[in-house]
Amino acid sequence: EIVMTQSPATLSVSPGERATLSCRASQSISNNLAWYQRKPGQPPRLVIYGASTRATDFPARFSGSGSGTEFTLTISSLQSEDFAIYYCQQYQNRWTFGQGTKVDI
Amino acid sequence: EVQLVESGGGLIQPGGSLRLSCTASGFTFSVYSMHWVRQAPGKGLEWISYISSDSSTTYYANSVKGRFTISRDSAKNALYLEMNSLRDEDTAVYHCARQIYGSSSAFDFWGQGTLVSVSS
């Protein structure tokens, strides 16, 4: 099983600041990585797939990068609606999620 | 509008069985592969099962293999999860999710989920 490790567990930032979330795979997954946003009481929403392709609902301040085993989700200027938990997911071999990074104020 | 609505959750004793349903609307269900994903209280997301668009291929996480069965009825736009030999650790909110149509295997739409509580 491919293990996904996210860091940090919690990221405290202020509105307008840049947030950088990391995700590491236990083995190479090429670019078969997605990021999801989860808010309380709502289902997860796809943010990024293919490591860097932004889903249609999300603005350009969200960007993804990386390949192989190291990946990053960057939110260039945090807005109030961006505070949430973010999960990475690999789909190279079946599907596994990271444990999540909580982005809070 | 794409909609996925789960149902069938509830309180069940250890060792019991439950059948979850996911009703799809707003898209051509028959061409999409589908998944079940769960989230236990205070824990992260756990993928548990996959079914291809034509039901020919299914996969399971090790944690549920041999106990859970995924199926679908495209005539009814419905996805199912038959859960047997339930354990305390199966307590979670269960979501159905749609896989992106095409080359990516990410999940582009999720249902709200249904809560399964396993307890005596």
Coordinates of C-alpha atoms in Angstrom, one line a residue:
Chain A
E1 CA 0.0 0.0 0.0
I2 CA 1.2 3.5 -0.9
V3 CA 1.3 5.6 2.3
M4 CA 0.7 9.4 1.9
T5 CA 2.1 11.7 4.6
Q6 CA 1.0 15.3 4.8
S7 CA 2.7 18.1 6.7
P8 CA 2.1 20.1 8.7
A9 CA -0.9 18.7 10.5
T10 CA -2.1 22.2 11.2
L11 CA -1.2 25.4 9.4
S12 CA -2.1 28.7 11.0
V13 CA -2.2 31.6 8.6
S14 CA -3.9 35.0 8.3
P15 CA -6.2 36.0 5.5
G16 CA -4.2 37.3 2.6
E17 CA -1.2 35.2 3.4
R18 CA 0.3 32.4 1.4
A19 CA -0.3 28.8 2.5
T20 CA 1.9 25.9 1.4
L21 CA 0.8 22.4 2.1
S22 CA 3.0 19.3 1.5
C23 CA 2.3 15.7 0.7
R24 CA 4.8 12.9 0.4
A25 CA 4.2 9.5 -1.1
S26 CA 6.0 6.4 0.2
Q27 CA 6.9 5.5 -3.4
S28 CA 6.7 7.2 -6.8
I29 CA 3.2 8.0 -8.0
S30 CA 4.2 10.0 -11.1
N31 CA 1.6 12.8 -11.2
N32 CA -1.3 10.7 -10.0
L33 CA -2.2 12.9 -7.1
A34 CA -5.3 14.9 -6.1
W35 CA -6.1 17.4 -3.4
Y36 CA -9.5 17.8 -1.7
Q37 CA -11.0 20.5 0.5
R38 CA -13.2 19.5 3.4
K39 CA -15.3 21.9 5.4
P40 CA -17.5 20.9 8.4
G41 CA -20.8 19.5 7.3
Q42 CA -19.8 19.3 3.7
P43 CA -18.5 16.5 1.5
P44 CA -14.9 16.8 0.2
R45 CA -14.5 18.8 -3.0
L46 CA -11.9 18.2 -5.6
V47 CA -9.3 21.0 -5.8
I48 CA -6.5 19.7 -7.9
Y49 CA -5.9 16.5 -9.9
G50 CA -3.1 15.2 -12.0
A51 CA -0.9 17.0 -9.4
S52 CA -1.4 20.4 -11.0
T53 CA -4.7 20.6 -12.9
R54 CA -7.2 22.8 -11.1
A55 CA -10.8 21.7 -10.8
T56 CA -13.3 24.0 -12.4
D57 CA -14.8 25.3 -9.2
F58 CA -11.6 26.6 -7.8
P59 CA -9.9 30.0 -8.5
A60 CA -6.4 30.5 -9.7
R61 CA -5.1 31.2 -6.2
F62 CA -5.0 27.4 -5.8
S63 CA -2.1 25.7 -7.5
G64 CA -0.5 22.3 -7.3
S65 CA 2.9 21.1 -8.1
G66 CA 5.2 18.1 -7.8
S67 CA 5.8 14.7 -9.2
G68 CA 7.2 11.4 -8.1
T69 CA 7.0 11.5 -4.3
E70 CA 6.9 15.1 -3.3
F71 CA 3.8 17.4 -3.9
T72 CA 2.7 20.8 -2.8
L73 CA -0.6 22.6 -2.7
T74 CA -0.3 26.4 -2.6
I75 CA -3.0 28.9 -1.8
S76 CA -1.5 32.2 -2.9
S77 CA -3.6 34.6 -0.9
L78 CA -5.9 32.9 1.7
Q79 CA -9.5 34.0 1.7
S80 CA -11.9 33.3 4.6
E81 CA -13.7 30.6 2.6
D82 CA -10.4 28.7 2.2
F83 CA -10.0 27.7 5.8
A84 CA -10.7 24.0 5.8
I85 CA -9.0 20.6 6.0
Y86 CA -7.1 19.6 2.8
Y87 CA -6.4 16.0 1.9
C88 CA -4.0 14.6 -0.7
Q89 CA -4.8 11.3 -2.4
Q90 CA -2.8 9.1 -4.6
Y91 CA -4.4 7.1 -7.4
Q92 CA -1.3 5.4 -8.9
N93 CA -2.1 2.1 -7.2
R94 CA -5.6 1.9 -5.9
W95 CA -6.4 4.9 -3.8
T96 CA -5.1 6.2 -0.5
F97 CA -5.4 9.5 1.3
G98 CA -3.1 11.5 3.5
Q99 CA -4.2 12.3 7.1
G100 CA -5.0 15.9 6.2
T101 CA -3.7 19.4 6.9
K102 CA -6.0 21.8 8.7
V103 CA -5.7 25.4 7.6
D104 CA -6.9 27.7 10.2
I105 CA -6.7 31.2 11.3
Chain B
E1 CA -27.1 19.4 -11.3
V2 CA -25.0 16.4 -10.3
Q3 CA -26.4 14.8 -7.1
L4 CA -25.3 11.7 -5.1
V5 CA -27.5 10.9 -2.2
E6 CA -26.5 8.1 0.3
S7 CA -29.0 6.3 2.5
G8 CA -29.2 3.2 4.6
G9 CA -27.0 4.1 7.5
G10 CA -28.0 3.6 11.1
L11 CA -27.1 1.9 14.4
I12 CA -26.2 -1.7 14.1
Q13 CA -24.8 -4.3 16.5
P14 CA -21.3 -5.8 16.0
G15 CA -21.6 -8.8 13.7
G16 CA -24.6 -7.4 11.9
S17 CA -25.2 -6.4 8.3
L18 CA -26.3 -3.3 6.6
R19 CA -26.8 -2.2 3.0
L20 CA -26.0 1.3 1.9
S21 CA -27.4 2.9 -1.2
C22 CA -26.3 5.9 -3.3
T23 CA -28.7 7.4 -5.7
A24 CA -27.2 9.3 -8.6
S25 CA -28.9 12.0 -10.7
G26 CA -27.9 14.8 -13.1
F27 CA -25.4 12.8 -15.1
T28 CA -25.1 9.6 -17.1
F29 CA -24.4 7.2 -14.2
S30 CA -23.8 4.2 -16.4
V31 CA -20.5 5.5 -17.9
Y32 CA -18.9 6.5 -14.6
S33 CA -16.8 4.3 -12.2
M34 CA -17.8 4.8 -8.6
H35 CA -16.3 4.5 -5.2
W36 CA -17.2 4.3 -1.5
V37 CA -15.1 6.3 1.0
R38 CA -15.5 6.5 4.7
Q39 CA -14.5 8.8 7.5
A40 CA -14.4 7.5 11.1
P41 CA -15.0 10.0 13.9
G42 CA -11.9 12.1 14.4
K43 CA -10.1 10.3 11.6
G44 CA -9.2 11.0 8.0
L45 CA -10.6 9.8 4.7
E46 CA -10.3 6.1 3.9
W47 CA -11.1 4.7 0.5
I48 CA -12.8 1.3 0.8
S49 CA -14.2 0.2 -2.6
Y50 CA -14.3 0.8 -6.3
I51 CA -16.6 -0.5 -9.1
S52 CA -16.1 0.1 -12.8
S53 CA -18.8 1.5 -15.0
D54 CA -19.8 -1.9 -16.3
S55 CA -19.4 -3.7 -13.0
S56 CA -16.7 -5.9 -14.4
T57 CA -14.1 -4.8 -12.0
T58 CA -14.2 -4.2 -8.3
Y59 CA -11.5 -3.5 -5.7
Y60 CA -11.6 -3.4 -1.9
A61 CA -9.4 -2.0 0.8
N62 CA -7.8 -4.7 3.0
S63 CA -9.8 -3.5 6.0
V64 CA -13.1 -4.5 4.4
K65 CA -12.2 -7.3 1.9
G66 CA -14.3 -10.4 2.4
R67 CA -16.9 -8.5 4.4
F68 CA -18.1 -5.7 2.1
T69 CA -19.5 -6.0 -1.4
I70 CA -19.9 -3.2 -3.9
S71 CA -22.5 -3.4 -6.7
R72 CA -24.5 -1.1 -8.9
D73 CA -27.7 -1.0 -10.9
S74 CA -27.3 1.4 -13.8
A75 CA -31.0 1.0 -14.7
K76 CA -31.8 2.5 -11.3
N77 CA -28.9 4.9 -11.2
A78 CA -27.9 3.3 -7.9
L79 CA -24.7 2.2 -6.2
Y80 CA -24.7 -0.1 -3.3
L81 CA -22.5 -1.3 -0.5
E82 CA -23.4 -4.5 1.3
M83 CA -21.7 -4.6 4.7
N84 CA -21.5 -7.9 6.7
S85 CA -19.7 -8.9 9.9
L86 CA -19.7 -5.3 11.0
R87 CA -17.1 -4.2 13.6
D88 CA -16.8 -1.3 16.0
E89 CA -14.1 0.1 13.7
D90 CA -16.5 0.3 10.8
T91 CA -18.3 3.2 12.5
A92 CA -18.0 6.1 10.1
V93 CA -19.7 8.4 7.7
Y94 CA -19.8 6.6 4.3
H95 CA -19.7 8.6 1.1
C96 CA -20.1 7.6 -2.4
A97 CA -18.0 9.4 -4.9
R98 CA -17.8 9.6 -8.7
Q99 CA -14.5 9.0 -10.5
I100 CA -13.6 11.5 -13.1
Y101 CA -14.6 10.3 -16.6
G102 CA -11.4 9.7 -18.6
S103 CA -7.8 9.1 -17.8
S104 CA -7.7 10.5 -14.3
S105 CA -8.9 8.4 -11.4
A106 CA -9.5 11.3 -8.9
F107 CA -13.0 11.8 -7.5
D108 CA -14.8 14.8 -8.9
F109 CA -18.1 14.6 -7.0
W110 CA -19.1 13.3 -3.6
G111 CA -22.3 12.7 -1.7
Q112 CA -23.0 14.1 1.7
G113 CA -22.6 10.7 3.3
T114 CA -24.6 8.4 5.6
L115 CA -23.6 7.6 9.2
V116 CA -23.1 4.0 10.2
S117 CA -22.7 3.3 13.9
V118 CA -21.6 -0.1 15.1
S119 CA -22.2 -0.6 18.7
S120 CA -23.7 -3.0 21.2

